[in-house]
Every structure is written in structure tokens, then in C-alpha cells.
Amino acid sequence: MTQIVKMKGMNKYFGKLHVLKDIDLTVEQGEVVVIIGASGSGKSTLIRCVNGLEEYESGTLEVDGQQLAPKSGNPKALAEIRKEVGMVFQQFNLFPHLTVKKNIMLAPQKVKDAPETVANATAERLLNRVGIGNQADKYPSQLSGGQQQRVAIARALAMEPRLMLFDEPTSALDPEMIGEVLDVMRELAKEGMTMMVVTHEMGFAREVADRVIYIHEGQIVEQGKPDDVFDNPQNERTQAFLSRVLAH
């Protein structure tokens, strides 16, 4: 299998704070990797390093065959990576002055230099794919949170990415809206999209992940198949974390 992401001995600091500690991680093409852990453990920072939103200090990071040097020492590689990696954030980050369709059209037009007719067709197809084809001409403020997040997913998909990163995509949503976003992510997983997902949704992790990674204080302390991690965690830190989150 092709390895889309390769991290070896990766370290990240915020000033003197050592946020990621000697991270060794690979993600195979078509694999769904779900990253869990307490707030502040380094989960989001880890996936933000993958598309260069955060610079790392030491070790190595390769994404889709491009070597992303420490401290963004390879701008050309970073530009190529961002063409192939889609990202969905906690907040939807949609442009409020543009319609839903125009928000999605921007990605293929700006990143892939697609003509307007192609971008328009892409936006319509993807809006139907995420179940909101009838919302194309509305503005983000006219949509629910769950609908806005589905637009954000469609926008990321418009770049035809080889890897999708999700940074707690449901944490800003009301409970009744979470399911509709997770349903879209389930479909992507079934279709074979390579995904790295940071989430607190343990049921989703158990159902969809090929591999679950537990991070504690910037270190990967346990990883494995969902049933192994959730039902038989080996590390006492994992056991303590899961006993807290699964009790609610």
C-alpha cells in the first residue's frame, strides 16, 4: 500500500512548550485514522502539521511523496501538498459574502485553475453529494451549523484531495446536527477516502476508523484497531481517558 503520510521523530514546540514529542506515524492510502485524546494533548496540532498550518521543528514529515521540511523550508513542497490535502475545521470558515455555490467554486478555480463552467458543475455535484443541493444559492448565514459544515466538506472535496483532514468537525455543532455531518464522513470512508480525523465522537471512531490513535501530552501512547483500543486498552493512560469519556 502507498503511504500518504509519513512522520518520523517529529517534534513541535510552541515557545518552550513541547507540544508533539517524537511522533512516528504513517497513514496508508484509503485508511481512516481517528485521533483521540484530551483537550490540549496535541491532536489538532498534529494534523495541522500535515498541511503546513503549523511548522514542526525536528524530525521528518512526508505527505503524498512531498518532503515538508522543518520550519517550512520547502515552500514548493508545501504548495503541492495543499493542492492534494483538504481540511475541515471546527469553525466552518466560509466566506459570508459569497453564496454556498460560490464558496465551493473558489477551491477548484484558485487551487486547480479550473474554468468557471467546470467549477460550477463541480460545486453542484458536491452539494448534491453532501445532501444540500437545494441550498446552492443561499448564503452561509441562512444555513444551520450542520449545513454549513457540509458546505465546508464539499469545498474541501472540490480540490479532489488525496487526503482529508478533519479537526473536530462536529465540536461547534448542536447535538441534533452532529449526525448529519458524521453521515457524510461515513460515506467518504466507504468510498475509500484517506482520512485523518480528530474527534471526541467515540461511537464514530469505533464504527469508521481503521485505526485509532490515542495521544497523551504530545505522545502517541497507544494505537490499534478500534475494538482493541476501546475494549482492551493496554496503556493505563488510555484506560483512564476512556473510562472518563465513555462513562458519559
mmCIF file of C-alpha atoms in Angstrom:
data_model
loop_
_atom_site.group_PDB
_atom_site.id
_atom_site.type_symbol
_atom_site.label_atom_id
_atom_site.label_comp_id
_atom_site.label_asym_id
_atom_site.label_seq_id
_atom_site.Cartn_x
_atom_site.Cartn_y
_atom_site.Cartn_z
ATOM 1 C CA MET A 1 0.000 0.000 0.000
ATOM 2 C CA THR A 2 1.046 3.586 -0.682
ATOM 3 C CA GLN A 3 1.844 5.631 2.408
ATOM 4 C CA ILE A 4 0.211 9.069 2.084
ATOM 5 C CA VAL A 5 1.648 10.417 5.355
ATOM 6 C CA LYS A 6 4.985 9.529 6.938
ATOM 7 C CA MET A 7 6.154 11.099 10.188
ATOM 8 C CA LYS A 8 9.402 10.097 11.837
ATOM 9 C CA GLY A 9 10.642 11.549 15.119
ATOM 10 C CA MET A 10 8.577 14.695 14.581
ATOM 11 C CA ASN A 11 8.739 17.364 17.281
ATOM 12 C CA LYS A 12 6.761 20.570 17.609
ATOM 13 C CA TYR A 13 7.161 23.397 20.128
ATOM 14 C CA PHE A 14 5.154 26.480 20.996
ATOM 15 C CA GLY A 15 7.913 28.550 22.540
ATOM 16 C CA LYS A 16 9.282 26.348 25.319
ATOM 17 C CA LEU A 17 6.209 24.119 25.385
ATOM 18 C CA HIS A 18 6.967 20.741 23.790
ATOM 19 C CA VAL A 19 3.644 20.024 22.084
ATOM 20 C CA LEU A 20 4.482 16.975 19.934
ATOM 21 C CA LYS A 21 7.172 14.562 21.076
ATOM 22 C CA ASP A 22 8.977 12.227 18.665
ATOM 23 C CA ILE A 23 5.872 11.363 16.654
ATOM 24 C CA ASP A 24 6.232 8.266 14.454
ATOM 25 C CA LEU A 25 3.141 7.772 12.302
ATOM 26 C CA THR A 26 2.238 6.525 8.847
ATOM 27 C CA VAL A 27 -1.141 6.681 7.106
ATOM 28 C CA GLU A 28 -1.850 4.329 4.217
ATOM 29 C CA GLN A 29 -3.831 5.288 1.143
ATOM 30 C CA GLY A 30 -7.524 4.597 1.805
ATOM 31 C CA GLU A 31 -7.029 4.333 5.577
ATOM 32 C CA VAL A 32 -9.209 6.164 8.104
ATOM 33 C CA VAL A 33 -7.146 7.140 11.137
ATOM 34 C CA VAL A 34 -9.017 8.653 14.081
ATOM 35 C CA ILE A 35 -7.015 10.562 16.677
ATOM 36 C CA ILE A 36 -8.405 10.823 20.196
ATOM 37 C CA GLY A 37 -7.155 12.346 23.424
ATOM 38 C CA ALA A 38 -7.874 15.025 25.989
ATOM 39 C CA SER A 39 -8.064 18.699 25.069
ATOM 40 C CA GLY A 40 -4.570 20.146 24.799
ATOM 41 C CA SER A 41 -2.923 16.792 24.102
ATOM 42 C CA GLY A 42 -1.634 17.851 20.658
ATOM 43 C CA LYS A 43 -4.228 16.185 18.418
ATOM 44 C CA SER A 44 -5.123 19.227 16.349
ATOM 45 C CA THR A 45 -1.536 20.389 16.145
ATOM 46 C CA LEU A 46 -0.579 17.003 14.736
ATOM 47 C CA ILE A 47 -2.913 17.183 11.760
ATOM 48 C CA ARG A 48 -2.247 20.905 11.241
ATOM 49 C CA CYS A 49 1.404 19.998 10.695
ATOM 50 C CA VAL A 50 0.359 17.675 7.858
ATOM 51 C CA ASN A 51 -0.706 20.538 5.595
ATOM 52 C CA GLY A 52 1.783 23.055 6.936
ATOM 53 C CA LEU A 53 -0.606 25.155 9.009
ATOM 54 C CA GLU A 54 1.839 24.535 11.835
ATOM 55 C CA GLU A 55 5.598 24.289 11.368
ATOM 56 C CA TYR A 56 7.457 21.499 13.115
ATOM 57 C CA GLU A 57 10.975 21.833 14.488
ATOM 58 C CA SER A 58 12.678 18.477 14.015
ATOM 59 C CA GLY A 59 12.226 15.010 12.583
ATOM 60 C CA THR A 60 10.743 14.344 9.149
ATOM 61 C CA LEU A 61 7.324 14.699 7.548
ATOM 62 C CA GLU A 62 6.368 13.477 4.092
ATOM 63 C CA VAL A 63 2.899 13.964 2.606
ATOM 64 C CA ASP A 64 1.930 12.336 -0.692
ATOM 65 C CA GLY A 65 5.565 11.981 -1.702
ATOM 66 C CA GLN A 66 6.468 15.589 -0.845
ATOM 67 C CA GLN A 67 9.042 16.196 1.878
ATOM 68 C CA LEU A 68 7.810 19.017 4.105
ATOM 69 C CA ALA A 69 10.953 20.357 5.729
ATOM 70 C CA PRO A 70 11.046 21.666 9.311
ATOM 71 C CA LYS A 71 10.130 25.340 9.672
ATOM 72 C CA SER A 72 8.592 25.381 6.167
ATOM 73 C CA GLY A 73 11.972 25.068 4.492
ATOM 74 C CA ASN A 74 10.398 23.831 1.265
ATOM 75 C CA PRO A 75 7.703 26.249 0.013
ATOM 76 C CA LYS A 76 7.306 24.392 -3.295
ATOM 77 C CA ALA A 77 6.512 21.129 -1.494
ATOM 78 C CA LEU A 78 4.084 22.959 0.802
ATOM 79 C CA ALA A 79 2.231 24.405 -2.200
ATOM 80 C CA GLU A 80 1.945 20.943 -3.776
ATOM 81 C CA ILE A 81 0.738 19.393 -0.512
ATOM 82 C CA ARG A 82 -2.022 21.982 -0.137
ATOM 83 C CA LYS A 83 -3.330 21.070 -3.593
ATOM 84 C CA GLU A 84 -3.726 17.447 -2.506
ATOM 85 C CA VAL A 85 -4.924 17.827 1.089
ATOM 86 C CA GLY A 86 -8.399 19.023 2.065
ATOM 87 C CA MET A 87 -9.069 20.316 5.569
ATOM 88 C CA VAL A 88 -12.274 20.779 7.539
ATOM 89 C CA PHE A 89 -12.072 22.838 10.736
ATOM 90 C CA GLN A 90 -14.137 23.179 13.899
ATOM 91 C CA GLN A 91 -15.412 26.521 12.628
ATOM 92 C CA PHE A 92 -16.706 26.441 9.092
ATOM 93 C CA ASN A 93 -14.541 29.292 7.721
ATOM 94 C CA LEU A 94 -16.958 30.047 4.880
ATOM 95 C CA PHE A 95 -16.942 33.437 3.161
ATOM 96 C CA PRO A 96 -20.138 35.132 4.406
ATOM 97 C CA HIS A 97 -20.474 37.429 1.360
ATOM 98 C CA LEU A 98 -20.490 34.535 -1.132
ATOM 99 C CA THR A 99 -23.270 32.067 -1.842
ATOM 100 C CA VAL A 100 -22.822 28.428 -0.902
ATOM 101 C CA LYS A 101 -22.057 27.513 -4.517
ATOM 102 C CA LYS A 102 -19.535 30.357 -4.924
ATOM 103 C CA ASN A 103 -17.782 29.267 -1.710
ATOM 104 C CA ILE A 104 -17.221 25.836 -3.226
ATOM 105 C CA MET A 105 -16.293 27.118 -6.691
ATOM 106 C CA LEU A 106 -13.390 29.105 -5.239
ATOM 107 C CA ALA A 107 -11.375 25.969 -4.429
ATOM 108 C CA PRO A 108 -11.126 24.474 -7.943
ATOM 109 C CA GLN A 109 -10.785 27.919 -9.502
ATOM 110 C CA LYS A 110 -7.990 29.172 -7.228
ATOM 111 C CA VAL A 111 -6.169 25.919 -6.469
ATOM 112 C CA LYS A 112 -6.673 23.906 -9.663
ATOM 113 C CA ASP A 113 -7.160 26.790 -12.162
ATOM 114 C CA ALA A 114 -10.458 25.234 -13.256
ATOM 115 C CA PRO A 115 -12.631 27.251 -15.646
ATOM 116 C CA GLU A 116 -15.866 28.653 -14.227
ATOM 117 C CA THR A 117 -18.095 26.127 -16.008
ATOM 118 C CA VAL A 118 -16.133 23.222 -14.543
ATOM 119 C CA ALA A 119 -16.078 24.794 -11.069
ATOM 120 C CA ASN A 120 -19.833 25.386 -11.259
ATOM 121 C CA ALA A 121 -20.538 21.780 -12.238
ATOM 122 C CA THR A 122 -18.191 20.547 -9.503
ATOM 123 C CA ALA A 123 -19.960 22.655 -6.868
ATOM 124 C CA GLU A 124 -23.409 21.424 -7.898
ATOM 125 C CA ARG A 125 -22.282 17.797 -7.916
ATOM 126 C CA LEU A 126 -20.667 18.040 -4.482
ATOM 127 C CA LEU A 127 -23.602 19.875 -2.906
ATOM 128 C CA ASN A 128 -25.827 17.026 -4.025
ATOM 129 C CA ARG A 129 -23.279 14.562 -2.691
ATOM 130 C CA VAL A 130 -23.434 16.071 0.810
ATOM 131 C CA GLY A 131 -27.221 16.297 0.649
ATOM 132 C CA ILE A 132 -27.818 20.045 0.288
ATOM 133 C CA GLY A 133 -28.099 20.585 -3.453
ATOM 134 C CA ASN A 134 -31.146 22.784 -2.864
ATOM 135 C CA GLN A 135 -29.124 25.289 -0.801
ATOM 136 C CA ALA A 136 -26.702 26.356 -3.562
ATOM 137 C CA ASP A 137 -27.867 29.982 -3.875
ATOM 138 C CA LYS A 138 -28.203 30.702 -0.166
ATOM 139 C CA TYR A 139 -25.595 32.470 1.937
ATOM 140 C CA PRO A 140 -23.845 30.741 4.863
ATOM 141 C CA SER A 141 -25.799 32.776 7.435
ATOM 142 C CA GLN A 142 -29.032 31.289 6.071
ATOM 143 C CA LEU A 143 -27.922 27.717 6.822
ATOM 144 C CA SER A 144 -27.830 25.671 10.006
ATOM 145 C CA GLY A 145 -24.478 24.793 11.529
ATOM 146 C CA GLY A 146 -24.693 21.251 10.227
ATOM 147 C CA GLN A 147 -25.429 22.507 6.720
ATOM 148 C CA GLN A 148 -22.526 24.962 6.878
ATOM 149 C CA GLN A 149 -20.164 22.187 7.882
ATOM 150 C CA ARG A 150 -21.380 20.068 4.978
ATOM 151 C CA VAL A 151 -20.614 23.007 2.674
ATOM 152 C CA ALA A 152 -17.131 23.136 4.187
ATOM 153 C CA ILE A 153 -16.670 19.423 3.444
ATOM 154 C CA ALA A 154 -17.883 19.932 -0.132
ATOM 155 C CA ARG A 155 -15.438 22.831 -0.537
ATOM 156 C CA ALA A 156 -12.546 20.657 0.596
ATOM 157 C CA LEU A 157 -13.657 17.852 -1.743
ATOM 158 C CA ALA A 158 -13.749 20.297 -4.663
ATOM 159 C CA MET A 159 -9.947 20.176 -4.768
ATOM 160 C CA GLU A 160 -10.135 16.431 -5.446
ATOM 161 C CA PRO A 161 -7.818 15.749 -2.497
ATOM 162 C CA ARG A 162 -5.911 12.536 -1.903
ATOM 163 C CA LEU A 163 -6.149 13.136 1.861
ATOM 164 C CA MET A 164 -8.835 14.743 4.023
ATOM 165 C CA LEU A 165 -8.068 16.194 7.446
ATOM 166 C CA PHE A 166 -10.891 16.799 9.929
ATOM 167 C CA ASP A 167 -10.163 18.862 13.044
ATOM 168 C CA GLU A 168 -13.046 18.198 15.451
ATOM 169 C CA PRO A 169 -15.611 18.898 12.707
ATOM 170 C CA THR A 170 -18.644 18.437 14.978
ATOM 171 C CA SER A 171 -17.491 20.216 18.141
ATOM 172 C CA ALA A 172 -19.170 23.532 17.247
ATOM 173 C CA LEU A 173 -22.490 21.895 16.332
ATOM 174 C CA ASP A 174 -25.675 21.409 18.285
ATOM 175 C CA PRO A 175 -26.233 17.721 19.137
ATOM 176 C CA GLU A 176 -29.032 17.238 16.594
ATOM 177 C CA MET A 177 -26.739 18.452 13.783
ATOM 178 C CA ILE A 178 -23.781 16.200 14.552
ATOM 179 C CA GLY A 179 -25.272 13.122 12.915
ATOM 180 C CA GLU A 180 -25.739 14.719 9.505
ATOM 181 C CA VAL A 181 -22.058 15.684 9.315
ATOM 182 C CA LEU A 182 -20.874 12.286 10.550
ATOM 183 C CA ASP A 183 -23.076 10.629 7.908
ATOM 184 C CA VAL A 184 -21.191 12.489 5.157
ATOM 185 C CA MET A 185 -17.881 11.420 6.694
ATOM 186 C CA ARG A 186 -19.071 7.802 6.863
ATOM 187 C CA GLU A 187 -19.859 7.909 3.146
ATOM 188 C CA LEU A 188 -16.404 9.300 2.373
ATOM 189 C CA ALA A 189 -14.831 6.484 4.358
ATOM 190 C CA LYS A 190 -16.893 3.883 2.472
ATOM 191 C CA GLU A 191 -15.748 5.409 -0.816
ATOM 192 C CA GLY A 192 -12.110 4.897 0.172
ATOM 193 C CA MET A 193 -11.080 8.452 1.001
ATOM 194 C CA THR A 194 -7.876 8.634 3.062
ATOM 195 C CA MET A 195 -8.796 10.483 6.244
ATOM 196 C CA MET A 196 -7.178 11.731 9.447
ATOM 197 C CA VAL A 197 -9.884 12.711 11.923
ATOM 198 C CA VAL A 198 -9.539 14.430 15.290
ATOM 199 C CA THR A 199 -12.792 13.900 17.162
ATOM 200 C CA HIS A 200 -14.480 13.370 20.516
ATOM 201 C CA GLU A 201 -17.159 11.218 18.869
ATOM 202 C CA MET A 202 -16.138 7.810 20.183
ATOM 203 C CA GLY A 203 -19.016 5.949 18.535
ATOM 204 C CA PHE A 204 -17.935 7.307 15.155
ATOM 205 C CA ALA A 205 -14.324 6.335 15.877
ATOM 206 C CA ARG A 206 -15.290 2.784 16.733
ATOM 207 C CA GLU A 207 -17.525 2.420 13.675
ATOM 208 C CA VAL A 208 -15.491 4.075 10.923
ATOM 209 C CA ALA A 209 -11.800 4.046 11.875
ATOM 210 C CA ASP A 210 -9.351 1.522 10.531
ATOM 211 C CA ARG A 211 -7.012 2.617 13.308
ATOM 212 C CA VAL A 212 -7.460 4.657 16.470
ATOM 213 C CA ILE A 213 -4.561 6.638 17.908
ATOM 214 C CA TYR A 214 -4.573 7.915 21.471
ATOM 215 C CA ILE A 215 -2.348 10.914 22.193
ATOM 216 C CA HIS A 216 -1.408 11.971 25.708
ATOM 217 C CA GLU A 217 0.663 15.097 26.369
ATOM 218 C CA GLY A 218 2.072 15.149 22.858
ATOM 219 C CA GLN A 219 2.952 11.472 22.616
ATOM 220 C CA ILE A 220 1.279 8.566 20.859
ATOM 221 C CA VAL A 221 0.839 6.176 23.766
ATOM 222 C CA GLU A 222 -1.477 3.653 22.116
ATOM 223 C CA GLN A 223 -2.812 2.763 18.683
ATOM 224 C CA GLY A 224 -4.630 -0.138 17.111
ATOM 225 C CA LYS A 225 -7.908 -1.359 15.687
ATOM 226 C CA PRO A 226 -10.918 0.357 17.280
ATOM 227 C CA ASP A 227 -12.178 -2.715 19.121
ATOM 228 C CA ASP A 228 -8.717 -3.361 20.582
ATOM 229 C CA VAL A 229 -8.252 0.227 21.762
ATOM 230 C CA PHE A 230 -11.766 0.686 23.152
ATOM 231 C CA ASP A 231 -12.353 -2.766 24.599
ATOM 232 C CA ASN A 232 -8.874 -3.758 25.698
ATOM 233 C CA PRO A 233 -6.590 -0.722 26.057
ATOM 234 C CA GLN A 234 -3.089 -1.665 27.137
ATOM 235 C CA ASN A 235 -1.814 1.663 28.434
ATOM 236 C CA GLU A 236 -3.095 2.891 31.789
ATOM 237 C CA ARG A 237 -3.397 6.441 30.431
ATOM 238 C CA THR A 238 -5.649 5.195 27.648
ATOM 239 C CA GLN A 239 -7.667 3.240 30.187
ATOM 240 C CA ALA A 240 -8.129 6.322 32.371
ATOM 241 C CA PHE A 241 -9.111 8.530 29.428
ATOM 242 C CA LEU A 242 -11.638 6.073 28.032
ATOM 243 C CA SER A 243 -13.153 5.401 31.444
ATOM 244 C CA ARG A 244 -13.922 9.118 31.667
ATOM 245 C CA VAL A 245 -15.234 9.753 28.138
ATOM 246 C CA LEU A 246 -17.177 6.506 27.703
ATOM 247 C CA ALA A 247 -18.959 6.949 31.021
ATOM 248 C CA HIS A 248 -20.877 9.952 29.655
#
